[in-house]
mmCIF file of C-alpha atoms in Angstrom:
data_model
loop_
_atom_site.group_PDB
_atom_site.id
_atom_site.type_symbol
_atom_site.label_atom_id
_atom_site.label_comp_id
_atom_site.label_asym_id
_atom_site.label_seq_id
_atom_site.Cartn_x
_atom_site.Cartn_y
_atom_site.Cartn_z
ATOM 1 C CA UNK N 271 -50.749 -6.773 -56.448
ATOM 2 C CA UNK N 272 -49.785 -7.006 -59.889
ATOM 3 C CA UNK N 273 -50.505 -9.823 -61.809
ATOM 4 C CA UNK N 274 -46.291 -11.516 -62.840
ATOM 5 C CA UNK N 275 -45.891 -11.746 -66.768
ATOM 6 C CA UNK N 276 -45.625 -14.866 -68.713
ATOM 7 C CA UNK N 277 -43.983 -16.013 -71.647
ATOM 8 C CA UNK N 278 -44.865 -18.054 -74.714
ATOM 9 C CA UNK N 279 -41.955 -19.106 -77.349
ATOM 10 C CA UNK N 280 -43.538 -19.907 -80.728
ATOM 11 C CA UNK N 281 -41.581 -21.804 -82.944
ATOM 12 C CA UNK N 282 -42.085 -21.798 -86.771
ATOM 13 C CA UNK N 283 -40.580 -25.365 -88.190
ATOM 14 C CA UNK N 284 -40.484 -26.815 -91.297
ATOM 15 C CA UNK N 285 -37.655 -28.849 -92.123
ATOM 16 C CA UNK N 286 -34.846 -30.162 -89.453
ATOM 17 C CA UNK N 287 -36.808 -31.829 -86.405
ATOM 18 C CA UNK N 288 -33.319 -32.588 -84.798
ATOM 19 C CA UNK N 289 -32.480 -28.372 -84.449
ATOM 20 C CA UNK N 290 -36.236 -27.450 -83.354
ATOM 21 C CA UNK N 291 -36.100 -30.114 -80.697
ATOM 22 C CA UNK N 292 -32.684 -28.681 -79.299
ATOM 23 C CA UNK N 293 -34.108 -25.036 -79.337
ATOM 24 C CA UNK N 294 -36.795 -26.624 -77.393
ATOM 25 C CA UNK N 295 -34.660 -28.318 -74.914
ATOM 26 C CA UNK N 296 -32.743 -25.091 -74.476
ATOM 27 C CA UNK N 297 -35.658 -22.806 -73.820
ATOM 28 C CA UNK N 298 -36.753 -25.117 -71.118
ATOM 29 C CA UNK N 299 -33.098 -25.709 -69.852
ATOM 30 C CA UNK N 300 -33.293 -22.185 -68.923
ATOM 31 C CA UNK N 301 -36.928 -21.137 -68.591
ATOM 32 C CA UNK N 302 -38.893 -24.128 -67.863
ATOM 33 C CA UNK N 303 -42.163 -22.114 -66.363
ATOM 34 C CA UNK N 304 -42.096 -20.848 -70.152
ATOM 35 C CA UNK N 305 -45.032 -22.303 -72.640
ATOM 36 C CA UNK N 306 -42.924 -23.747 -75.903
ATOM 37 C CA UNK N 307 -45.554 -23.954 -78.958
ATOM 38 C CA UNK N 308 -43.965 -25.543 -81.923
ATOM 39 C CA UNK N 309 -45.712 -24.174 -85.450
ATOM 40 C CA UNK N 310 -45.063 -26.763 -87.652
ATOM 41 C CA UNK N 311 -45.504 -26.818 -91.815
ATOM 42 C CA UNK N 312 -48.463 -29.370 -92.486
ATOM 43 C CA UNK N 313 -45.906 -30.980 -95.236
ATOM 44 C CA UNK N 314 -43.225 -31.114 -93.155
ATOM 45 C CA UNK N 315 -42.323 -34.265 -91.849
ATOM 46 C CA UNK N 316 -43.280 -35.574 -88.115
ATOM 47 C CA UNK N 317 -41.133 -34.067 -85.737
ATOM 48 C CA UNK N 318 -38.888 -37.167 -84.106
ATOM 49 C CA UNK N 319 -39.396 -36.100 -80.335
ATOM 50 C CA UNK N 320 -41.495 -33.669 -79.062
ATOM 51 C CA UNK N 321 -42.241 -32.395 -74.780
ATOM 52 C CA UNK N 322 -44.335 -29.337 -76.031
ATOM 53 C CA UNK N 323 -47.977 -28.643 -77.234
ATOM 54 C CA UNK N 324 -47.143 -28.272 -81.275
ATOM 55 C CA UNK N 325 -49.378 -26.609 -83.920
ATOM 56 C CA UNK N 326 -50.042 -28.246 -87.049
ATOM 57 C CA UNK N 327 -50.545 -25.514 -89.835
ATOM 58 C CA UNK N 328 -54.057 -25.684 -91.628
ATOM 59 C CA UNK N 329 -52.242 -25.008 -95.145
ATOM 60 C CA UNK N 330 -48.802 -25.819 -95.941
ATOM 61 C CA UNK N 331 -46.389 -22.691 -96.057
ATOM 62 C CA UNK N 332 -45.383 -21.241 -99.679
ATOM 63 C CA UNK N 333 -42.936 -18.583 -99.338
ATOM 64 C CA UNK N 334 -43.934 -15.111 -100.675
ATOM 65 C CA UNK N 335 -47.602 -15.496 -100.396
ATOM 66 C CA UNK N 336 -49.823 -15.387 -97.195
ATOM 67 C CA UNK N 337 -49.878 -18.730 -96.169
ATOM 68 C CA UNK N 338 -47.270 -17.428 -93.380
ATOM 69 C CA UNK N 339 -49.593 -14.835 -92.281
ATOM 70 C CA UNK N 340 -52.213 -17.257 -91.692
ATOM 71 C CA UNK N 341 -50.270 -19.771 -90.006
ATOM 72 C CA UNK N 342 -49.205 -16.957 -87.660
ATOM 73 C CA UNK N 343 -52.641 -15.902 -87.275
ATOM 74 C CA UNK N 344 -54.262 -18.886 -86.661
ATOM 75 C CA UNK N 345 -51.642 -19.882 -83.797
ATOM 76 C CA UNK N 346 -51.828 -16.213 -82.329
ATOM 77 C CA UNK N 347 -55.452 -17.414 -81.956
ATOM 78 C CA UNK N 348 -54.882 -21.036 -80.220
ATOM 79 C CA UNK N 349 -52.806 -20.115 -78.297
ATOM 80 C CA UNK N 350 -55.475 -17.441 -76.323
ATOM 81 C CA UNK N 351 -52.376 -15.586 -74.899
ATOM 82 C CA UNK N 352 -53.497 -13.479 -72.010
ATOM 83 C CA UNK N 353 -52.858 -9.671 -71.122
ATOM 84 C CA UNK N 354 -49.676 -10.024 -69.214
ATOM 85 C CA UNK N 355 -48.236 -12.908 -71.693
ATOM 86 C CA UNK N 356 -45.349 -12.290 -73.925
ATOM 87 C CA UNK N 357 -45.249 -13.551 -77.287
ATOM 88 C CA UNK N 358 -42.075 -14.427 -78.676
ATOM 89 C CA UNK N 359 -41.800 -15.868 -82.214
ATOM 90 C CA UNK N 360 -38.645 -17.428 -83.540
ATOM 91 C CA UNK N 361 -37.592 -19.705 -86.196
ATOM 92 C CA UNK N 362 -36.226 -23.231 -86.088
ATOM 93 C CA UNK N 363 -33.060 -21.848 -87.154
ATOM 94 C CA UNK N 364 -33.001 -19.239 -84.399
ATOM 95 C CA UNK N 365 -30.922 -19.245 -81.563
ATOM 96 C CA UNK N 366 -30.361 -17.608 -77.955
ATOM 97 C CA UNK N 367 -26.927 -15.429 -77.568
ATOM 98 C CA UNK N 368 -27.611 -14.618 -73.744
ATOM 99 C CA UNK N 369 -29.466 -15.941 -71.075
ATOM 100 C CA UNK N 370 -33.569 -15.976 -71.605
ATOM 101 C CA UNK N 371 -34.109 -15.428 -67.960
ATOM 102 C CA UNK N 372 -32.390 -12.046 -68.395
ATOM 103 C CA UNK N 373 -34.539 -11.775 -71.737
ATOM 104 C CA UNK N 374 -37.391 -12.280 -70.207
ATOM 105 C CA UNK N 375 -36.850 -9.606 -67.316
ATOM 106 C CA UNK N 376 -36.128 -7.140 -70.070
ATOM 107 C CA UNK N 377 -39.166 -7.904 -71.775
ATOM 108 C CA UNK N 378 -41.681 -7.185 -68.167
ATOM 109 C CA UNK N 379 -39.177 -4.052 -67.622
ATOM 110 C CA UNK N 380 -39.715 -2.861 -70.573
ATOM 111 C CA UNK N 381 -42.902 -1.414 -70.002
ATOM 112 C CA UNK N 382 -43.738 -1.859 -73.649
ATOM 113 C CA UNK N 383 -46.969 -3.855 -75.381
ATOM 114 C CA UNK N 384 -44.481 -5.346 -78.278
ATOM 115 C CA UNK N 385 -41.150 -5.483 -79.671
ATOM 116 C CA UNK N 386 -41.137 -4.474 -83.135
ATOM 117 C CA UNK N 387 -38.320 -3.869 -85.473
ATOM 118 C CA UNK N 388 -38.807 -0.116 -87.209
ATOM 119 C CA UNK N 389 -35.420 -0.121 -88.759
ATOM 120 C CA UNK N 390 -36.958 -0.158 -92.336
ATOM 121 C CA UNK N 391 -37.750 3.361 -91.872
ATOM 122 C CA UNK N 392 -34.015 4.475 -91.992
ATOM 123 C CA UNK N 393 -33.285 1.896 -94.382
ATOM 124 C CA UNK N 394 -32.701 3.702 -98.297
ATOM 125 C CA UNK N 395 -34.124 1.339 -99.839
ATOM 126 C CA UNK N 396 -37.459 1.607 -97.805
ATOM 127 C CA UNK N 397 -39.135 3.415 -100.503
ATOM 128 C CA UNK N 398 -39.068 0.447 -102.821
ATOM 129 C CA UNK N 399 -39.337 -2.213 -99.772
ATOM 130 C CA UNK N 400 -42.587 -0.451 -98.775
ATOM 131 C CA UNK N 401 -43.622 -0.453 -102.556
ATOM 132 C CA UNK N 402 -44.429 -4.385 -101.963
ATOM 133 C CA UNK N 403 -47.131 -3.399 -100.025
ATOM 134 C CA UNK N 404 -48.637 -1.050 -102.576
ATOM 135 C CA UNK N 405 -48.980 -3.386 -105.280
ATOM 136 C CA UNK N 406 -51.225 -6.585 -106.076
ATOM 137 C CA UNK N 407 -48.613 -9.871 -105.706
ATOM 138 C CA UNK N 408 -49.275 -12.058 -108.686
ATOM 139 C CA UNK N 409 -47.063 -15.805 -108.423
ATOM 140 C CA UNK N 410 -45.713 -16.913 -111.949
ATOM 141 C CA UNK N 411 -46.423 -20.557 -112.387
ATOM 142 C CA UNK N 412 -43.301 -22.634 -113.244
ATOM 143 C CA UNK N 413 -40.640 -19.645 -111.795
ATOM 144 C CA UNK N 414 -38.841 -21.641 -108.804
ATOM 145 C CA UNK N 415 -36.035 -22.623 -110.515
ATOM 146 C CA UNK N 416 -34.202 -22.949 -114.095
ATOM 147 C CA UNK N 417 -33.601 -21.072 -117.019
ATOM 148 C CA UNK N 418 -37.214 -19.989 -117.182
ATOM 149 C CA UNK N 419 -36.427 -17.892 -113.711
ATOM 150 C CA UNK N 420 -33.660 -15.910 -114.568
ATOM 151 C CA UNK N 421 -34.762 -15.256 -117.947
ATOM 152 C CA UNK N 422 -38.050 -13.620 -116.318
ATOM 153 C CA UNK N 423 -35.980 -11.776 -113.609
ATOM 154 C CA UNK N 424 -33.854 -10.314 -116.224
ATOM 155 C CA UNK N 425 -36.379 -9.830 -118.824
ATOM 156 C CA UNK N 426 -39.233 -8.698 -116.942
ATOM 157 C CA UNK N 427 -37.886 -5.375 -115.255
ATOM 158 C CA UNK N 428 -36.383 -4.291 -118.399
ATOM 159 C CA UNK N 429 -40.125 -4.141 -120.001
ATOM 160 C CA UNK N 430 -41.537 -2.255 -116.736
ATOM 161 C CA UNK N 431 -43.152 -5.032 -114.870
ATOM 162 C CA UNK N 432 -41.645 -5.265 -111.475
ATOM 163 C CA UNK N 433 -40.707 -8.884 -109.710
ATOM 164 C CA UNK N 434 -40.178 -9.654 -106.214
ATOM 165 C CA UNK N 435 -39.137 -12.821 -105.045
ATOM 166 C CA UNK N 436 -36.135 -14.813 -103.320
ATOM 167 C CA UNK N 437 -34.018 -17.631 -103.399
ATOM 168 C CA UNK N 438 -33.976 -20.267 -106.384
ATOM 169 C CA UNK N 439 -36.985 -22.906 -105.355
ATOM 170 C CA UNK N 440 -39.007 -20.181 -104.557
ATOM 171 C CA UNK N 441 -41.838 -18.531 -107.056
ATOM 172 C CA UNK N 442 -41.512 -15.208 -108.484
ATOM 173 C CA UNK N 443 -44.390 -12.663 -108.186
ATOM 174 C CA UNK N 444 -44.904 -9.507 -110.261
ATOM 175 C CA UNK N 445 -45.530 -6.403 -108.643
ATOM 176 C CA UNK N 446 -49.447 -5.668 -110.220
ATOM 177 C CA UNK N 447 -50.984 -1.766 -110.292
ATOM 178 C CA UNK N 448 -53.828 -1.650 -107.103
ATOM 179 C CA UNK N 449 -56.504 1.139 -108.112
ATOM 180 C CA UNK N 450 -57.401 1.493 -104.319
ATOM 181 C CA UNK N 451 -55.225 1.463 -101.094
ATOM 182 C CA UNK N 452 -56.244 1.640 -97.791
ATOM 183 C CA UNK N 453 -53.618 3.621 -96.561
ATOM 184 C CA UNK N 454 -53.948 7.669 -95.981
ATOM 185 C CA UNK N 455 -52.513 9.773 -93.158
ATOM 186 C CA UNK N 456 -53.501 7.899 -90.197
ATOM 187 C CA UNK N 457 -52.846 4.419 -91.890
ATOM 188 C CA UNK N 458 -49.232 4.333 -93.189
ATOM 189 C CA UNK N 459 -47.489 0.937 -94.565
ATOM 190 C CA UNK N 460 -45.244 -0.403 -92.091
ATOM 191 C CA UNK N 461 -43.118 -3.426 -92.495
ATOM 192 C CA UNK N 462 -40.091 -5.357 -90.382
ATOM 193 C CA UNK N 463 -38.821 -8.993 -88.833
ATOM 194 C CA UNK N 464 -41.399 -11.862 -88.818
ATOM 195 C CA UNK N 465 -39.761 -12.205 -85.163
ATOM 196 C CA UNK N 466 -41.611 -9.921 -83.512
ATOM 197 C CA UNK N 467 -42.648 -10.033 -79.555
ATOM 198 C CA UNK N 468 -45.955 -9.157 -78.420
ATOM 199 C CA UNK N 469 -47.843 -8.579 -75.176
ATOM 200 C CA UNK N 470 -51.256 -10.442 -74.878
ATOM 201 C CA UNK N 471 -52.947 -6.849 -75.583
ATOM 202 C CA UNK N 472 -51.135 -6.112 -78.728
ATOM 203 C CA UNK N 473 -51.537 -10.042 -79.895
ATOM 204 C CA UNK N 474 -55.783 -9.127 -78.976
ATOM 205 C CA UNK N 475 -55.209 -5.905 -81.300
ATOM 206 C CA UNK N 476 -53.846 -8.037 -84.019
ATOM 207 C CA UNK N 477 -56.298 -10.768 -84.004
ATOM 208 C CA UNK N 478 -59.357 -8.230 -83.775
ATOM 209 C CA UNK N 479 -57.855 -7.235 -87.992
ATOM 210 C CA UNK N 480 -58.694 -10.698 -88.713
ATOM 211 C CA UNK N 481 -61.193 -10.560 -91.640
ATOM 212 C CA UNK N 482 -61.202 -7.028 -92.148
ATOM 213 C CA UNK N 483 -60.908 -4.860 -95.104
ATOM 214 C CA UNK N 484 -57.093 -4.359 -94.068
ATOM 215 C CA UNK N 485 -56.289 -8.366 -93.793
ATOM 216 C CA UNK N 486 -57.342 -9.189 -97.250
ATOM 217 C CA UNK N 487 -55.309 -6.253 -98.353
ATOM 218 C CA UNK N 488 -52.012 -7.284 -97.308
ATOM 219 C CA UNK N 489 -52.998 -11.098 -98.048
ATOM 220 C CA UNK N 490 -52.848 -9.851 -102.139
ATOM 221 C CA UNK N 491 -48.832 -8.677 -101.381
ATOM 222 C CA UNK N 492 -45.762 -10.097 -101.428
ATOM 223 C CA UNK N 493 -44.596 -11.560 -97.911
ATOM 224 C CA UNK N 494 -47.866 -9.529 -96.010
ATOM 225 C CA UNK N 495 -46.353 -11.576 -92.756
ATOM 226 C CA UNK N 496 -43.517 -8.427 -92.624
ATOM 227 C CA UNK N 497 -46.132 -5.843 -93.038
ATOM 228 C CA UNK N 498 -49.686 -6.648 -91.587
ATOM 229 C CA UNK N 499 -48.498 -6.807 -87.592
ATOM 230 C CA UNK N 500 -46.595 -4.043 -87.836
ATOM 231 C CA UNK N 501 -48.686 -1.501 -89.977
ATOM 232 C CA UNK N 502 -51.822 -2.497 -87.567
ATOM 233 C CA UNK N 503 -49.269 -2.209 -84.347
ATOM 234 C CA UNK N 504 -47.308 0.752 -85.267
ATOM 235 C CA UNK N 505 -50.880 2.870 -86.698
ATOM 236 C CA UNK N 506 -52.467 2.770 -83.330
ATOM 237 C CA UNK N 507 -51.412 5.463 -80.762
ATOM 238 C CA UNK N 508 -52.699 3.093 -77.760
ATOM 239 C CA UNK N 509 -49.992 1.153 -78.455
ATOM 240 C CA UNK N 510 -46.980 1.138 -76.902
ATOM 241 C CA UNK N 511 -44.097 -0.181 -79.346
ATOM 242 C CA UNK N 512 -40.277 -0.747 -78.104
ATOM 243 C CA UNK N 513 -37.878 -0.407 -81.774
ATOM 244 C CA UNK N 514 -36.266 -3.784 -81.057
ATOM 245 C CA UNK N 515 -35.196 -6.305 -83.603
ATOM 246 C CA UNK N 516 -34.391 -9.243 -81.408
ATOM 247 C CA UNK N 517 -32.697 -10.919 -84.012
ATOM 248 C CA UNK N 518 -29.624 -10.689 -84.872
ATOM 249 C CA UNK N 519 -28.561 -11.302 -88.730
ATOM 250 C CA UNK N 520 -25.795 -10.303 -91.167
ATOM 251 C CA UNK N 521 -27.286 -10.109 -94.943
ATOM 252 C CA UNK N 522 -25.135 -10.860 -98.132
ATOM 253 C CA UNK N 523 -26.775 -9.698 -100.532
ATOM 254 C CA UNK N 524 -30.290 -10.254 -100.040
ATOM 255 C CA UNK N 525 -29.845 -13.432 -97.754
ATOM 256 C CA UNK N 526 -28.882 -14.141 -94.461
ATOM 257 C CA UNK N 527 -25.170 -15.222 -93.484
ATOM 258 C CA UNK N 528 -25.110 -18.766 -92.469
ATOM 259 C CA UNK N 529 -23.002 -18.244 -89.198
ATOM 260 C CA UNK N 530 -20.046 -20.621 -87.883
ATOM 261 C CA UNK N 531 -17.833 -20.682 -85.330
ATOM 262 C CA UNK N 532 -15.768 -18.032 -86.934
ATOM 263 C CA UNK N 533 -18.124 -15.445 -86.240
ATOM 264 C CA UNK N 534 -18.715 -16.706 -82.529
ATOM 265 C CA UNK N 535 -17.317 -13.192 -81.270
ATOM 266 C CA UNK N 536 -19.492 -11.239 -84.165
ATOM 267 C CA UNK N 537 -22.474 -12.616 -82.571
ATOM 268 C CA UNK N 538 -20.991 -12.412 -78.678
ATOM 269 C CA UNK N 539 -20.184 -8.218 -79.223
ATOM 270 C CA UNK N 540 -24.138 -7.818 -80.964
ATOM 271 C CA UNK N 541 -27.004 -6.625 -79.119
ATOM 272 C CA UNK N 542 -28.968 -9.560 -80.752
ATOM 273 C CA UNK N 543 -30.859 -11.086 -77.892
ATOM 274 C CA UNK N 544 -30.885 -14.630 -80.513
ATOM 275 C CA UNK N 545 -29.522 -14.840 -83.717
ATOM 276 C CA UNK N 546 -31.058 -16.561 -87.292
ATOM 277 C CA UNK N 547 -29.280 -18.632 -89.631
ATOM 278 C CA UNK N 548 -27.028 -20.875 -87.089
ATOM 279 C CA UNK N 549 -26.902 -24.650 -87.933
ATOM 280 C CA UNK N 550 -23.365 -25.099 -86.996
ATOM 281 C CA UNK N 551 -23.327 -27.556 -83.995
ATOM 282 C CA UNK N 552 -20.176 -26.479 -82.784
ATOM 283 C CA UNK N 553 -21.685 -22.874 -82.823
ATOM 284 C CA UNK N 554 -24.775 -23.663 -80.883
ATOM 285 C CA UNK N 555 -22.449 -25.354 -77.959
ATOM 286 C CA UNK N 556 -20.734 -22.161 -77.414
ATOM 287 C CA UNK N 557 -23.326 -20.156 -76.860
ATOM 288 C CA UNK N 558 -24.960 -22.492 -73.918
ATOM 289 C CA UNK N 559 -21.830 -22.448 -73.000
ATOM 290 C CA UNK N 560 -21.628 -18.617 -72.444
ATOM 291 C CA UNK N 561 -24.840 -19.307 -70.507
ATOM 292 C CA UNK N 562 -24.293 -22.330 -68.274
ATOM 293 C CA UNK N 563 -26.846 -24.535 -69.677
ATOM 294 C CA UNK N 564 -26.110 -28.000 -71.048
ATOM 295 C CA UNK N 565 -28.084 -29.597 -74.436
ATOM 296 C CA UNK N 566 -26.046 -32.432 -74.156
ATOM 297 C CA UNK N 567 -28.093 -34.821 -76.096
ATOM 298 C CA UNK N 568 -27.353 -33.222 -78.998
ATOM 299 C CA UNK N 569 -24.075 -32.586 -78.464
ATOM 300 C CA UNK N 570 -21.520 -34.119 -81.584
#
């Protein structure tokens, strides 16, 4: 007889305890066999109430560079998943849009080792997304916010050096020459969502890269958490990949919407099986609404 599947939710947190806990309480509200794992930012603040192991991360998280990667790493480690385990990694600010037990019947009918988002290669800009991952990532000291940033954002480009980097509080890196790659025709770069789902075999495939050649590759780029699973995951013909971004997320200009209430329908009509980027309260009701579940203690 074949063995059931499990599932593991892992949680990345770093700043509002009050939204993690309520994602917590609605995963169990619906799934309560499922293992919750909270990954939480050493320099965040102690959560307020926790019923679920939680991960302290060895190094705080800086966006942009590979503390991410690690912190992934390391919990994809502790956490010891087994072959028939699923893997599911959201964000604090992620939310479920259907019911998780249906989710998680998709997932062991899928008859897939991992969930990972290949979108990038029909996006047009993938040639200079990719190009991240071809190039040394060098952080400018000083370049979070101010005049100093969007002189060096303007300037810089127009001189040839290319910069990567996001929202104001956040460093700049410039995009440095590499004289050697690893990648050739059976290693192409691959890159999508940090919210990827793996099986336990595909998390084993991923953790067996630790400390090679490849690792300390991507650990030199900018954001190497969007490109190290998937360029291992996606190279290797023994593994069995289902194109899914779970997520679902509506970009203005290079940054997630913040959704409301107003876009309640938008998110009902998606194929999203959660969505990023919803803090409105209001918002959150609905949607355990839709699903018959109740998170009433954090109900305003």
């Amino acid at each position: 007889m074949a063995v059931a599947d499990s599932f593991t939710y892992l949680l990345t947190s770093y700043h509002n305890s009050d939204r993690v806990v309520r994602l917590v309480e609605r995963i169990q509200a619906e799934v309560p066999d499922a293992r919750i794992v909270i990954m939480r930012d050493r320099d965040s603040a102690p959560l307020e109430s926790t019923s679920c192991e939680v991960f302290i991360n060895s190094r705080p998280i800086e966006w942009g560079d590979d503390s991410f990667l690690e912190a992934l790493l390391e919990s994809m480690s502790l956490l010891k998943l087994a072959d028939n385990e699923w893997l599911t990694v959201l964000s604090e600010d992620s939310y479920p849009l259907r019911s998780l037990r249906d989710y998680q019947e998709a997932l062991s009918l899928s008859d897939a080792d991992c969930w990972l988002e290949q979108s990038i290669l029909e996006n047009p800009a993938a040639d200079d997304l990719l190009g991240r991952y071809l190039h040394h990532a060098i952080a400018i000291p000083g370049s979070r916010r101010g005049p100093l940033r969007a002189a060096l954002r303007l300037i810089l480009p127009k001189i040839g050096i290319p910069v990567d980097g996001g929202r104001s509080g956040t460093r700049l890196f410039i995009r440095a020459p590499r004289l050697h790659r690893p990648f050739g025709p059976s290693l192409k770069p691959r890159m999508g969502s940090d919210w990827f789902v793996l099986k336990g075999r595909a998390a084993t495939r991923i953790l067996a890269a630790r400390g090679t050649a490849l690792e300390r590759y991507y650990r030199k780029t900018f954001i190497p958490s969007e490109g190290f699973v998937h360029t291992v995951l996606l190279n290797d013909n023994t593994i069995n990949n289902q194109p899914v971004d779970n997520h679902y997320r509506r970009f203005e200009g290079a940054h997630a919407r913040m959704f409301t209430l107003a876009d309640f329908e938008e998110l009902l009509d998606s194929e999203g099986w959660f969505a990023r980027k919803i803090l409105d309260v209001a918002l959150l009701d609905r949607f355990d609404i839709v699903v018959g579940v109740s998170t009433t203690s954090f109900r305003q």
